[in-house]
CSV table of C-alpha atoms and ligand atoms in Angstrom, one decimal:
chain,number,residue,atom,x,y,z
R,238,MET,CA,-70.2,-53.7,65.6
R,239,THR,CA,-70.9,-56.3,63.1
R,240,GLU,CA,-68.5,-58.9,62.0
R,241,GLN,CA,-67.5,-57.2,58.8
R,242,ASP,CA,-67.2,-54.2,60.7
R,243,GLN,CA,-64.3,-55.7,62.5
R,244,ALA,CA,-62.6,-55.9,59.2
R,245,ILE,CA,-62.6,-52.3,58.2
R,246,THR,CA,-59.9,-50.1,59.5
R,247,GLY,CA,-61.2,-46.6,58.8
R,248,VAL,CA,-58.2,-45.4,56.7
R,249,GLU,CA,-58.6,-44.2,53.2
R,250,VAL,CA,-56.2,-44.9,50.6
R,251,PHE,CA,-56.1,-43.1,47.0
R,252,PHE,CA,-55.1,-43.9,43.5
R,253,ASP,CA,-53.6,-41.8,40.9
R,254,SER,CA,-56.1,-38.8,39.3
R,255,ASN,CA,-54.4,-40.1,35.7
R,256,ASP,CA,-55.4,-43.8,36.5
R,257,ILE,CA,-58.7,-45.7,35.6
R,258,ILE,CA,-59.8,-48.7,37.5
R,259,VAL,CA,-61.1,-51.1,35.0
R,260,SER,CA,-63.4,-54.5,36.0
R,261,LYS,CA,-65.6,-56.5,33.4
R,262,THR,CA,-68.0,-59.1,35.1
R,263,ASN,CA,-70.6,-61.7,33.5
R,264,THR,CA,-74.2,-61.6,33.5
R,265,GLN,CA,-74.1,-62.6,37.4
R,266,GLY,CA,-71.6,-60.0,38.6
R,267,HIS,CA,-68.7,-62.7,38.8
R,268,LEU,CA,-65.2,-60.7,38.0
R,269,THR,CA,-64.2,-61.9,34.4
R,270,TYR,CA,-61.0,-59.0,34.2
R,271,ALA,CA,-59.6,-56.5,36.8
R,272,ASN,CA,-56.9,-54.2,35.6
R,273,ASP,CA,-53.4,-53.6,37.5
R,274,VAL,CA,-54.9,-50.5,38.9
R,275,PHE,CA,-58.0,-52.5,40.4
R,276,LEU,CA,-55.9,-55.0,42.0
R,277,ASP,CA,-53.1,-52.5,43.1
R,278,ILE,CA,-55.6,-50.4,45.1
R,279,ALA,CA,-57.7,-53.5,46.1
R,280,GLY,CA,-54.6,-55.5,47.3
R,281,TYR,CA,-55.8,-58.4,45.4
R,282,THR,CA,-53.7,-60.9,42.8
R,283,GLU,CA,-55.6,-61.3,39.7
R,284,ALA,CA,-56.2,-65.2,40.9
R,285,GLU,CA,-57.7,-64.1,43.9
R,286,VAL,CA,-60.4,-62.0,41.9
R,287,LEU,CA,-61.3,-63.7,38.9
R,288,GLY,CA,-64.5,-65.8,39.0
R,289,LYS,CA,-65.1,-64.1,42.5
R,290,PRO,CA,-68.8,-62.1,43.0
R,291,HIS,CA,-67.9,-58.4,42.4
R,292,ASN,CA,-68.9,-57.8,46.2
R,293,ILE,CA,-65.8,-58.9,47.1
R,294,ILE,CA,-64.7,-55.3,47.2
R,295,ARG,CA,-68.0,-54.4,48.7
R,296,HIS,CA,-67.6,-51.9,51.8
R,297,PRO,CA,-70.2,-52.4,54.6
R,298,HIS,CA,-70.9,-48.9,54.9
R,299,MET,CA,-72.1,-48.5,51.4
R,300,PRO,CA,-75.9,-48.0,51.1
R,301,ARG,CA,-77.6,-51.1,49.6
R,302,CYS,CA,-80.1,-48.7,47.5
R,303,ILE,CA,-77.0,-47.5,45.6
R,304,PHE,CA,-76.3,-51.3,44.4
R,305,LYS,CA,-80.1,-51.6,43.8
R,306,ALA,CA,-79.9,-49.1,41.3
R,307,LEU,CA,-77.0,-50.0,39.6
R,308,TRP,CA,-78.5,-53.6,39.1
R,309,GLU,CA,-81.7,-52.3,37.9
R,310,THR,CA,-80.1,-49.8,35.7
R,311,ILE,CA,-77.6,-52.1,34.1
R,312,LYS,CA,-80.1,-55.1,33.7
R,313,SER,CA,-82.1,-53.1,32.0
R,314,GLY,CA,-79.5,-52.1,29.3
R,315,ASN,CA,-78.3,-48.9,30.6
R,316,GLU,CA,-75.4,-46.9,32.0
R,317,ILE,CA,-75.0,-45.6,35.3
R,318,PHE,CA,-72.6,-43.5,37.2
R,319,ALA,CA,-72.1,-43.5,41.0
R,320,TYR,CA,-70.1,-42.6,43.9
R,321,VAL,CA,-68.9,-46.0,45.4
R,322,MET,CA,-66.6,-46.2,48.3
R,323,ASN,CA,-64.7,-49.9,48.0
R,324,ARG,CA,-63.1,-52.0,50.4
R,325,THR,CA,-59.4,-53.2,50.0
R,326,LYS,CA,-58.3,-56.7,51.0
R,327,SER,CA,-56.8,-55.4,54.3
R,328,GLY,CA,-59.9,-53.2,55.2
R,329,ASP,CA,-59.0,-50.1,54.4
R,330,HIS,CA,-61.3,-48.3,51.8
R,331,TYR,CA,-61.2,-45.7,48.5
R,332,TRP,CA,-63.9,-43.9,46.9
R,333,VAL,CA,-64.1,-43.8,43.1
R,334,LEU,CA,-66.8,-42.4,40.5
R,335,ALA,CA,-67.7,-45.4,38.7
R,336,HIS,CA,-69.6,-45.9,35.3
R,337,VAL,CA,-71.0,-49.0,34.7
R,338,THR,CA,-72.3,-50.1,31.4
R,339,PRO,CA,-73.6,-53.4,30.0
R,340,SER,CA,-71.8,-55.1,27.2
R,341,PHE,CA,-74.1,-56.5,24.1
R,342,ASN,CA,-73.5,-58.8,21.6
R,343,THR,CA,-74.1,-58.7,17.9
R,344,SER,CA,-77.6,-59.4,18.5
R,345,GLY,CA,-78.3,-57.1,21.3
R,346,ASP,CA,-78.2,-59.4,24.3
R,347,ILE,CA,-76.4,-58.3,27.3
R,348,VAL,CA,-73.2,-60.8,27.8
R,349,GLY,CA,-71.7,-58.8,30.6
R,350,PHE,CA,-70.8,-55.6,32.4
R,351,HIS,CA,-67.9,-53.1,32.2
R,352,SER,CA,-66.9,-50.6,34.7
R,353,ASN,CA,-64.5,-47.7,34.6
R,354,ARG,CA,-63.7,-45.6,37.9
R,355,ARG,CA,-61.6,-42.4,38.5
R,356,VAL,CA,-60.7,-40.4,41.1
R,357,PRO,CA,-63.9,-38.1,42.6
R,358,ASN,CA,-64.4,-35.1,43.2
R,359,ARG,CA,-63.2,-34.3,46.7
R,360,ASP,CA,-65.7,-31.5,47.6
R,361,SER,CA,-68.9,-32.9,46.2
R,362,LEU,CA,-67.6,-36.3,48.4
R,363,GLU,CA,-67.2,-34.6,51.4
R,364,HIS,CA,-70.3,-32.3,51.1
R,365,THR,CA,-72.7,-34.4,49.4
R,366,ILE,CA,-72.0,-38.0,49.4
R,367,ILE,CA,-70.7,-38.9,52.3
R,368,PRO,CA,-73.5,-37.2,54.3
R,369,LEU,CA,-75.9,-38.4,52.1
R,370,TYR,CA,-74.6,-42.1,52.1
R,371,GLN,CA,-74.3,-41.8,55.8
R,372,LYS,CA,-78.1,-40.6,56.0
R,373,LEU,CA,-79.3,-43.5,53.6
R,374,LEU,CA,-77.0,-46.2,55.4
R,375,GLN,CA,-78.8,-45.0,58.6
R,376,ILE,CA,-82.3,-45.6,57.0
R,377,GLU,CA,-81.7,-49.0,56.4
R,378,THR,CA,-80.0,-50.1,59.5
R,379,SER,CA,-82.9,-48.6,61.3
R,380,LYS,CA,-85.4,-50.8,60.2
R,381,GLY,CA,-85.8,-54.2,59.0
R,382,ARG,CA,-83.6,-55.5,55.8
R,383,LYS,CA,-86.7,-55.1,53.0
R,384,GLU,CA,-88.4,-51.8,55.1
R,385,GLY,CA,-85.4,-50.5,55.3
R,386,LEU,CA,-84.0,-50.7,51.5
R,387,ASP,CA,-87.4,-49.5,50.6
R,388,ALA,CA,-87.2,-46.5,52.3
R,389,SER,CA,-83.6,-45.6,51.7
R,390,CYS,CA,-84.7,-46.1,47.8
R,391,ALA,CA,-87.7,-43.8,48.4
R,392,HIS,CA,-85.3,-41.0,50.2
R,393,LEU,CA,-82.8,-41.0,47.3
R,394,ASN,CA,-85.5,-41.2,44.6
R,395,SER,CA,-87.0,-38.0,46.4
R,396,LEU,CA,-84.1,-36.2,46.1
R,397,PHE,CA,-84.2,-36.7,42.4
R,398,THR,CA,-87.6,-35.9,42.2
R,399,GLU,CA,-87.4,-32.6,43.9
R,400,GLN,CA,-84.4,-31.8,41.4
R,401,ASP,CA,-86.1,-33.1,38.7
R,402,ILE,CA,-83.4,-34.9,37.7
R,403,SER,CA,-82.3,-38.6,37.0
R,404,ILE,CA,-79.6,-40.3,39.1
R,405,ASN,CA,-77.0,-39.9,36.4
R,406,GLU,CA,-77.6,-36.0,36.0
R,407,PHE,CA,-77.0,-36.3,39.8
R,408,PHE,CA,-73.8,-38.0,39.9
R,409,LEU,CA,-72.5,-36.4,36.9
R,410,SER,CA,-73.3,-32.9,38.4
R,411,LEU,CA,-70.9,-33.8,41.3
R,412,ALA,CA,-68.0,-35.1,39.0
T,731,FMN,C1,-69.0,-54.2,36.3
T,731,FMN,C2,-69.9,-54.1,37.7
T,731,FMN,C3,-68.9,-53.4,38.3
T,731,FMN,C4,-69.2,-53.2,40.0
T,731,FMN,N1,-68.2,-52.7,40.6
T,731,FMN,C5,-68.8,-52.9,42.2
T,731,FMN,C6,-67.9,-51.8,42.9
T,731,FMN,O1,-66.7,-51.4,42.6
T,731,FMN,N2,-68.2,-52.1,43.7
T,731,FMN,C7,-69.1,-52.7,44.9
T,731,FMN,O2,-69.0,-52.7,46.0
T,731,FMN,N3,-69.7,-53.3,43.9
T,731,FMN,C8,-69.7,-53.4,42.7
T,731,FMN,N4,-70.7,-54.0,41.7
T,731,FMN,C9,-71.4,-54.1,42.2
T,731,FMN,C10,-71.5,-55.6,43.0
T,731,FMN,O3,-72.1,-56.5,42.0
T,731,FMN,C11,-72.8,-55.8,44.3
T,731,FMN,O4,-74.0,-55.6,43.7
T,731,FMN,C12,-72.4,-54.9,45.7
T,731,FMN,O5,-71.0,-55.1,45.9
T,731,FMN,C13,-72.9,-55.2,46.4
T,731,FMN,O6,-73.2,-56.4,47.2
T,731,FMN,P1,-74.2,-57.4,47.3
T,731,FMN,O7,-75.2,-56.9,46.0
T,731,FMN,O8,-73.9,-58.8,47.8
T,731,FMN,O9,-75.0,-56.5,48.7
T,731,FMN,C14,-70.3,-53.9,40.6
T,731,FMN,C15,-71.1,-54.9,39.5
T,731,FMN,C16,-70.8,-54.5,38.2
T,731,FMN,C17,-72.0,-55.5,37.2
């Protein structure tokens, strides 16, 4: 068990299907805004999260290749959809379907990032995402840091190639 795992309860918490969890970051991924739904479910005050890296809510069981795809996509100016498990301050977790997008100024430069999240489809979560993420995490942890990440990204990309779909088509087909 890693140090981070000790802070994990294994307890899932839920938010309302009418709610949207919203956050914004600067270009470095440091939080500049979190709505009340974000703060309520994550268990933080606004003062505790503003200015902090967004990985403050990272859950250690999330595969790193998902965040690699996220950052590559948004830094290239595109939007991404992804299922994400987040960690609350007390170590519980909650699943979201996240939409993350760059924000541009009038010159077309990226000035920050914005994410909206809603309740994910339960069947897709249990039958597709949880087994997939467990597999990706197992690939990542069974090898060295770089080799593990390369191998999990390759596994993920092979799924998209097999189905001839993009990462966004994959996640939205489950939504
Ligand atoms: C707008 C935006 C929203 C993000 N939302 C989340 C999120 O809900 N959960 C999460 O773990 N990471 C989120 N990230 C990604 C984090 O910045 C970070 O890459 C991730 O937590 C993995 O942490 P690490 O890069 O330190 O391993 C978001 C990034 C941006 C720019």
